[in-house]
Amino acid sequence: MLIKTERPSRRQVLRGVLNGAAVAVSLPLLNAFLDGNGTAMAETGKPLPMRFGTWFWGLGVDDNVFVPKTTGAGFDLPKQLEALAEVRQHVNLFTNFNIFNDGRPNLCHYSGWVALRCGSAPSTRQSKPGQSLDCAISDRIGSGSRFSTLNLAATGRPRDSLSFRDADSMNPAEISALELYQKVFGADFVNPNSASFTPDPKVMVRKSVLSSITEQSKALEQTLGAADRARLDQYYTSVRELENRLAMQLERPPAAPNCKVPGKAPADMPIGLDVERVAARHKAMVDLLVMALSCNQTKVFNVLYSDSGSSLTRNGQEKTHHGYTHEEAMDSALGYQPNASWFVGRAMESWAYLIKAMAETPEGDGSLLDHSLLYAHSDCNLAKTHSIAGIPMFTAGKLNGRVKTGLHIDGKAEAGTRLGYTLQRLFDVPLASWGTQSMETARELGEILV
Amino acid sequence: MTLSHFTSFARKAALAAAGAALLLGSGLNTPWLAPATASAPRAAPPVAAPALPTMRLLTQSQYANTIADVFGPDIVAKVRFAPVNRTDGLLAIGAARAGLTPGVLDPLDATARSMARQILDPGHRALFLPCRPQAANQRDDACARAFLSGVGRRLYRRAMTEAELSAAVEMAGRAVAPTGDFYSGLAFSLGGMLVSPQFLFITETATRSLGAGEGMVLDGYSKASRLSFLLWDSAPDEELMRAAESGKLESQAELRRQVVRMLASPKYERGLRAFFSDYLDLEAFDTLSKDGEIYPAFSLKVAQEAREQILRTVTDHLMARKGDYRDLFTTRHTFMSSDLGAIYKVPVNRGSQGWEPYTFAPDDPRGGLLTLVGFLAQNSHPGRSSPTRRGRALREILLCQKVPDPPPNVDFSGFEEPSARLMPARQRLAAHSTVPTCRGCHALTDPMGLALENFDGAGQWRKTEHGMTIDASGSLSQVKFDDAVDLGRTVRDEPALRSCIVERLYGYSTGRSATAGDGPFLEYLVSDLDRRGYRFDDMLTSIILSKSFFAIASAGKVPVVASNSGKDGNSHADQN
């Protein structure tokens, strides 16, 4: 066993009193490893939360200008990685990892990301053979914050979400900074650093209403078949999350000294897929996300920069990013497609922005990024051929000292699920193995583990 | 050429319409619609295979329409629903499978509370409350019960059970103490109902049919909901609820009377719009944008008006003109707004905020749905047109034919172009017909899409692309045509157009995909409509009045069906 962690088997219960009634909020207690190394919040003595986030860009990379010549620490930054210069020390880069379809078709711009998210290649475009790994991690660490997960799409399109419980149950994406602000920092937000705290008695009423609704809908189950009963169960789970959120509002939130509540709602932005517009939308949403994380509003997030068949455009040019990947000739002198590659470079700029924003946000004895683990990947390697061999992946952050960073790992053509498995084990998702057939693995990537 | 996923039903129907199997429908009449004047013996229409009852998540428009119908236009349901999967061409089928994750529930909860507060604010409460509380700062269970039972019946689309009602009244009463206000208590309770699964899911239940040996059918309330959401895109009104409660809907005559009434209602237009919004995938317009430098006239407003133009054209043709569905592809009648006028380059009163009827001249290169900006721009790239996307939309949306996914390992060298020498689409896509891995599928899409090349990615007319005259000829099912209007005529007569609209309308009506067991009934419908024409009222009525529409699989086949008193929507026992 390579992962030196102690699973969070105990729970800390914060107790408070509202109108004489005891209210309990459960928070996961981090393991002794962290406490013993002083990574608890100095102000409260309470452990720091672990965070997990995913980041996605569409249409892969050009190996010629993406894969560093060296592996391990101090890897070089070819042209498409130049944007990561300032954050290289925070990331691990994973190249030469594969997706195996096991006889299923390679569904262009679909098989790759689905397999990396849920461990198995899909058989059809309607298929999602399992839940996405962020759900499994959220189930382990998501409680104790208001939102089990926050999903953001910089494309501004609500269908652009890669987080799902099953093929018919998507976790929809927030599509604008304004809506994200209203959701997180709107009327129900309780500032953890407010000098006073007065629980709103109406919140208790709302919680009772939701409990009553759940109770009264039990009779519905009697009329349903198994599939619809499962859907109703999922509804109950969602209601419970709302109830938990209300329970938290009845309690003075734990202090979050680095929580900086945005002063005002961001301006609404027009729709559109021009790279500049997407980058601006991404920046505005990431800025809010970082605040949401600092203010303990969520511990799990998914950010989509561009869709898997990237429809991003460059002002005034006929072709989309996707169009360039197929119709632009490979420049023999450069060894890549210059216009298509430009889009990849822009994507890496936004990826670097997220890493930097988290790294520059102080928390406890380090930064927000130090207490987080981010997972980024695309849908393919070279988009021109829809190759899912060598699908590029990253991690960023040390997760409270559990993960090494600054490494380039050569996957030696092994299954890309090894990284997803490692991530889930780092968050103590109880898995004996992950993935199916050739994608099944029970081997962590020891190279990145402390 | 094969269409790998072409359903057996559609294939058969296409063959039938092509004359290969005319015996299927020839000479049949429609006994439930027309007076029995025909002298020839008529076979009974086939009955589709009974299916499970459905549990459909309300759509955004069903939600908004229900709120408007129950509480009036003052109460605004401002919410954006999370997307559901388009399944077999329809969101309506996806809604019968959609799960409700926390991110889906969040905005519904916020909206429910906001609406409940609006409904019970001092400006509105008198409109909805059938009583006044004895004191505004105390609980009054009798008054709460009167309000909640009435509203609950409309929202749940059935009478509330005593357990549900008692709990709702108790909730309202308990909330008076912390809020100090009877109406606030009611608002909390109502807010809960508006986020309950009884409201958010249209849950169907079954009962034994009154007809001897006829198996199981939907119960009265479920029938009313299926009917109402189909025709009005909203919950049943009071009259339909009464018909359901009294058991009258069991009678074919009463059912017919209700259908006639509902089709005559102004609400029917909402139902028609909802179906075509789903069928034509108009959801995509919510995020449709174009490159601002290449298409400066194409704004967000234009995108929204392009969608509205499609819906106005459809409803005008099918409702006001009582037109045949097929003629939507050749009609020259449409509507213009001033912003759209800039795209179409036709004079529209620039100051006008509204819509004006517009008729394309006989020699206009436009005519029919395929030449409207909406279809053209929706199925294009942000910076240029796409014959492949247009052809694919035509095949998949309008003809219900599945165009296979592109293979991943195509040699794209034939498509490469130096950016300094941009080619017109026909030249650019020529490789599609020479590269073997491309040829099969692109033969299905490109010949139709290229016929629309006189319209750019924003749907604007052009004669040339990159300095070269556009050749807009093409073919469909071996019928050749010279331009877009000709394409419309060809599509109008394409057999698959007819089987597709029938299949989609049936799927939309029932919330499930057509199966092989539905084939004979759908084939019958196609042959019958072939004879009578594809007027939309007739299509809907044929489906609704058929024995198939409310049929439910019998208890022996499915675990769900149960008995129903007809009065109590929750009196169903699981026979699983």
mmCIF file with all atom_site columns, N, CA, C and O in Angstrom, chain A residues 160-184:
data_model
loop_
_atom_site.group_PDB
_atom_site.id
_atom_site.type_symbol
_atom_site.label_atom_id
_atom_site.label_alt_id
_atom_site.label_comp_id
_atom_site.label_asym_id
_atom_site.label_entity_id
_atom_site.label_seq_id
_atom_site.pdbx_PDB_ins_code
_atom_site.Cartn_x
_atom_site.Cartn_y
_atom_site.Cartn_z
_atom_site.occupancy
_atom_site.B_iso_or_equiv
_atom_site.pdbx_formal_charge
_atom_site.auth_seq_id
_atom_site.auth_comp_id
_atom_site.auth_asym_id
_atom_site.auth_atom_id
_atom_site.pdbx_PDB_model_num
ATOM 1   N N  . ASP A 1 160 ? -22.731 21.530 -20.957 1.00 0.00 ? 160 ASP A N  1
ATOM 2   C CA . ASP A 1 160 ? -21.307 21.236 -20.881 1.00 0.00 ? 160 ASP A CA 1
ATOM 3   C C  . ASP A 1 160 ? -20.893 20.893 -19.457 1.00 0.00 ? 160 ASP A C  1
ATOM 4   O O  . ASP A 1 160 ? -20.200 21.653 -18.776 1.00 0.00 ? 160 ASP A O  1
ATOM 5   N N  . SER A 1 161 ? -21.317 19.735 -19.004 1.00 0.00 ? 161 SER A N  1
ATOM 6   C CA . SER A 1 161 ? -20.919 19.243 -17.689 1.00 0.00 ? 161 SER A CA 1
ATOM 7   C C  . SER A 1 161 ? -20.413 17.822 -17.851 1.00 0.00 ? 161 SER A C  1
ATOM 8   O O  . SER A 1 161 ? -21.008 17.025 -18.578 1.00 0.00 ? 161 SER A O  1
ATOM 9   N N  . LEU A 1 162 ? -19.315 17.517 -17.181 1.00 0.00 ? 162 LEU A N  1
ATOM 10  C CA . LEU A 1 162 ? -18.757 16.165 -17.248 1.00 0.00 ? 162 LEU A CA 1
ATOM 11  C C  . LEU A 1 162 ? -18.941 15.447 -15.921 1.00 0.00 ? 162 LEU A C  1
ATOM 12  O O  . LEU A 1 162 ? -18.223 14.506 -15.608 1.00 0.00 ? 162 LEU A O  1
ATOM 13  N N  . SER A 1 163 ? -19.894 15.901 -15.142 1.00 0.00 ? 163 SER A N  1
ATOM 14  C CA . SER A 1 163 ? -20.153 15.300 -13.840 1.00 0.00 ? 163 SER A CA 1
ATOM 15  C C  . SER A 1 163 ? -21.527 14.656 -13.871 1.00 0.00 ? 163 SER A C  1
ATOM 16  O O  . SER A 1 163 ? -22.511 15.302 -14.252 1.00 0.00 ? 163 SER A O  1
ATOM 17  N N  . PHE A 1 164 ? -21.588 13.388 -13.495 1.00 0.00 ? 164 PHE A N  1
ATOM 18  C CA . PHE A 1 164 ? -22.868 12.673 -13.636 1.00 0.00 ? 164 PHE A CA 1
ATOM 19  C C  . PHE A 1 164 ? -22.942 11.515 -12.648 1.00 0.00 ? 164 PHE A C  1
ATOM 20  O O  . PHE A 1 164 ? -21.926 10.909 -12.306 1.00 0.00 ? 164 PHE A O  1
ATOM 21  N N  . ARG A 1 165 ? -24.150 11.249 -12.192 1.00 0.00 ? 165 ARG A N  1
ATOM 22  C CA . ARG A 1 165 ? -24.395 10.076 -11.349 1.00 0.00 ? 165 ARG A CA 1
ATOM 23  C C  . ARG A 1 165 ? -24.631 8.841  -12.212 1.00 0.00 ? 165 ARG A C  1
ATOM 24  O O  . ARG A 1 165 ? -24.279 7.741  -11.870 1.00 0.00 ? 165 ARG A O  1
ATOM 25  N N  . ASP A 1 166 ? -25.315 9.050  -13.307 1.00 0.00 ? 166 ASP A N  1
ATOM 26  C CA . ASP A 1 166 ? -25.501 8.001  -14.310 1.00 0.00 ? 166 ASP A CA 1
ATOM 27  C C  . ASP A 1 166 ? -25.840 8.694  -15.616 1.00 0.00 ? 166 ASP A C  1
ATOM 28  O O  . ASP A 1 166 ? -25.854 9.927  -15.678 1.00 0.00 ? 166 ASP A O  1
ATOM 29  N N  . ALA A 1 167 ? -26.134 7.910  -16.638 1.00 0.00 ? 167 ALA A N  1
ATOM 30  C CA . ALA A 1 167 ? -26.314 8.499  -17.971 1.00 0.00 ? 167 ALA A CA 1
ATOM 31  C C  . ALA A 1 167 ? -27.452 9.518  -18.012 1.00 0.00 ? 167 ALA A C  1
ATOM 32  O O  . ALA A 1 167 ? -27.431 10.436 -18.827 1.00 0.00 ? 167 ALA A O  1
ATOM 33  N N  . ASP A 1 168 ? -28.439 9.375  -17.146 1.00 0.00 ? 168 ASP A N  1
ATOM 34  C CA . ASP A 1 168 ? -29.588 10.277 -17.174 1.00 0.00 ? 168 ASP A CA 1
ATOM 35  C C  . ASP A 1 168 ? -29.598 11.274 -16.020 1.00 0.00 ? 168 ASP A C  1
ATOM 36  O O  . ASP A 1 168 ? -30.594 11.962 -15.815 1.00 0.00 ? 168 ASP A O  1
ATOM 37  N N  . SER A 1 169 ? -28.534 11.311 -15.255 1.00 0.00 ? 169 SER A N  1
ATOM 38  C CA . SER A 1 169 ? -28.509 12.205 -14.087 1.00 0.00 ? 169 SER A CA 1
ATOM 39  C C  . SER A 1 169 ? -27.239 13.036 -14.082 1.00 0.00 ? 169 SER A C  1
ATOM 40  O O  . SER A 1 169 ? -26.231 12.674 -13.485 1.00 0.00 ? 169 SER A O  1
ATOM 41  N N  . MET A 1 170 ? -27.327 14.148 -14.787 1.00 0.00 ? 170 MET A N  1
ATOM 42  C CA . MET A 1 170 ? -26.173 15.033 -14.898 1.00 0.00 ? 170 MET A CA 1
ATOM 43  C C  . MET A 1 170 ? -26.177 16.023 -13.741 1.00 0.00 ? 170 MET A C  1
ATOM 44  O O  . MET A 1 170 ? -27.229 16.403 -13.235 1.00 0.00 ? 170 MET A O  1
ATOM 45  N N  . ASN A 1 171 ? -24.997 16.392 -13.299 1.00 0.00 ? 171 ASN A N  1
ATOM 46  C CA . ASN A 1 171 ? -24.887 17.533 -12.394 1.00 0.00 ? 171 ASN A CA 1
ATOM 47  C C  . ASN A 1 171 ? -24.703 18.757 -13.281 1.00 0.00 ? 171 ASN A C  1
ATOM 48  O O  . ASN A 1 171 ? -23.640 18.943 -13.861 1.00 0.00 ? 171 ASN A O  1
ATOM 49  N N  . PRO A 1 172 ? -25.725 19.559 -13.425 1.00 0.00 ? 172 PRO A N  1
ATOM 50  C CA . PRO A 1 172 ? -25.655 20.631 -14.429 1.00 0.00 ? 172 PRO A CA 1
ATOM 51  C C  . PRO A 1 172 ? -24.619 21.686 -14.065 1.00 0.00 ? 172 PRO A C  1
ATOM 52  O O  . PRO A 1 172 ? -24.277 21.862 -12.895 1.00 0.00 ? 172 PRO A O  1
ATOM 53  N N  . ALA A 1 173 ? -24.157 22.382 -15.087 1.00 0.00 ? 173 ALA A N  1
ATOM 54  C CA . ALA A 1 173 ? -23.114 23.382 -14.889 1.00 0.00 ? 173 ALA A CA 1
ATOM 55  C C  . ALA A 1 173 ? -23.712 24.763 -14.684 1.00 0.00 ? 173 ALA A C  1
ATOM 56  O O  . ALA A 1 173 ? -24.730 25.104 -15.288 1.00 0.00 ? 173 ALA A O  1
ATOM 57  N N  . GLU A 1 174 ? -23.049 25.532 -13.825 1.00 0.00 ? 174 GLU A N  1
ATOM 58  C CA . GLU A 1 174 ? -23.333 26.970 -13.769 1.00 0.00 ? 174 GLU A CA 1
ATOM 59  C C  . GLU A 1 174 ? -22.711 27.578 -15.015 1.00 0.00 ? 174 GLU A C  1
ATOM 60  O O  . GLU A 1 174 ? -21.588 27.210 -15.387 1.00 0.00 ? 174 GLU A O  1
ATOM 61  N N  . ILE A 1 175 ? -23.422 28.503 -15.646 1.00 0.00 ? 175 ILE A N  1
ATOM 62  C CA . ILE A 1 175 ? -22.940 28.975 -16.940 1.00 0.00 ? 175 ILE A CA 1
ATOM 63  C C  . ILE A 1 175 ? -22.565 30.451 -16.942 1.00 0.00 ? 175 ILE A C  1
ATOM 64  O O  . ILE A 1 175 ? -22.190 30.975 -17.965 1.00 0.00 ? 175 ILE A O  1
ATOM 65  N N  . SER A 1 176 ? -22.689 31.092 -15.813 1.00 0.00 ? 176 SER A N  1
ATOM 66  C CA . SER A 1 176 ? -22.245 32.488 -15.785 1.00 0.00 ? 176 SER A CA 1
ATOM 67  C C  . SER A 1 176 ? -21.752 32.826 -14.389 1.00 0.00 ? 176 SER A C  1
ATOM 68  O O  . SER A 1 176 ? -22.186 32.237 -13.392 1.00 0.00 ? 176 SER A O  1
ATOM 69  N N  . ALA A 1 177 ? -20.835 33.757 -14.351 1.00 0.00 ? 177 ALA A N  1
ATOM 70  C CA . ALA A 1 177 ? -20.300 34.188 -13.060 1.00 0.00 ? 177 ALA A CA 1
ATOM 71  C C  . ALA A 1 177 ? -21.413 34.795 -12.210 1.00 0.00 ? 177 ALA A C  1
ATOM 72  O O  . ALA A 1 177 ? -21.448 34.618 -10.994 1.00 0.00 ? 177 ALA A O  1
ATOM 73  N N  . LEU A 1 178 ? -22.316 35.485 -12.857 1.00 0.00 ? 178 LEU A N  1
ATOM 74  C CA . LEU A 1 178 ? -23.401 36.119 -12.108 1.00 0.00 ? 178 LEU A CA 1
ATOM 75  C C  . LEU A 1 178 ? -24.273 35.068 -11.417 1.00 0.00 ? 178 LEU A C  1
ATOM 76  O O  . LEU A 1 178 ? -24.588 35.175 -10.234 1.00 0.00 ? 178 LEU A O  1
ATOM 77  N N  . GLU A 1 179 ? -24.634 34.037 -12.152 1.00 0.00 ? 179 GLU A N  1
ATOM 78  C CA . GLU A 1 179 ? -25.464 32.993 -11.550 1.00 0.00 ? 179 GLU A CA 1
ATOM 79  C C  . GLU A 1 179 ? -24.692 32.247 -10.464 1.00 0.00 ? 179 GLU A C  1
ATOM 80  O O  . GLU A 1 179 ? -25.264 31.843 -9.450  1.00 0.00 ? 179 GLU A O  1
ATOM 81  N N  . LEU A 1 180 ? -23.415 32.055 -10.686 1.00 0.00 ? 180 LEU A N  1
ATOM 82  C CA . LEU A 1 180 ? -22.595 31.388 -9.668  1.00 0.00 ? 180 LEU A CA 1
ATOM 83  C C  . LEU A 1 180 ? -22.549 32.233 -8.399  1.00 0.00 ? 180 LEU A C  1
ATOM 84  O O  . LEU A 1 180 ? -22.687 31.727 -7.278  1.00 0.00 ? 180 LEU A O  1
ATOM 85  N N  . TYR A 1 181 ? -22.392 33.525 -8.589  1.00 0.00 ? 181 TYR A N  1
ATOM 86  C CA . TYR A 1 181 ? -22.370 34.439 -7.436  1.00 0.00 ? 181 TYR A CA 1
ATOM 87  C C  . TYR A 1 181 ? -23.688 34.352 -6.663  1.00 0.00 ? 181 TYR A C  1
ATOM 88  O O  . TYR A 1 181 ? -23.712 34.241 -5.443  1.00 0.00 ? 181 TYR A O  1
ATOM 89  N N  . GLN A 1 182 ? -24.790 34.392 -7.410  1.00 0.00 ? 182 GLN A N  1
ATOM 90  C CA . GLN A 1 182 ? -26.096 34.366 -6.746  1.00 0.00 ? 182 GLN A CA 1
ATOM 91  C C  . GLN A 1 182 ? -26.310 33.056 -6.002  1.00 0.00 ? 182 GLN A C  1
ATOM 92  O O  . GLN A 1 182 ? -26.906 33.018 -4.926  1.00 0.00 ? 182 GLN A O  1
ATOM 93  N N  . LYS A 1 183 ? -25.806 31.984 -6.566  1.00 0.00 ? 183 LYS A N  1
ATOM 94  C CA . LYS A 1 183 ? -25.989 30.682 -5.932  1.00 0.00 ? 183 LYS A CA 1
ATOM 95  C C  . LYS A 1 183 ? -25.170 30.583 -4.638  1.00 0.00 ? 183 LYS A C  1
ATOM 96  O O  . LYS A 1 183 ? -25.666 30.125 -3.626  1.00 0.00 ? 183 LYS A O  1
ATOM 97  N N  . VAL A 1 184 ? -23.935 31.029 -4.709  1.00 0.00 ? 184 VAL A N  1
ATOM 98  C CA . VAL A 1 184 ? -23.033 30.818 -3.572  1.00 0.00 ? 184 VAL A CA 1
ATOM 99  C C  . VAL A 1 184 ? -23.101 31.976 -2.578  1.00 0.00 ? 184 VAL A C  1
ATOM 100 O O  . VAL A 1 184 ? -23.180 31.764 -1.366  1.00 0.00 ? 184 VAL A O  1
#
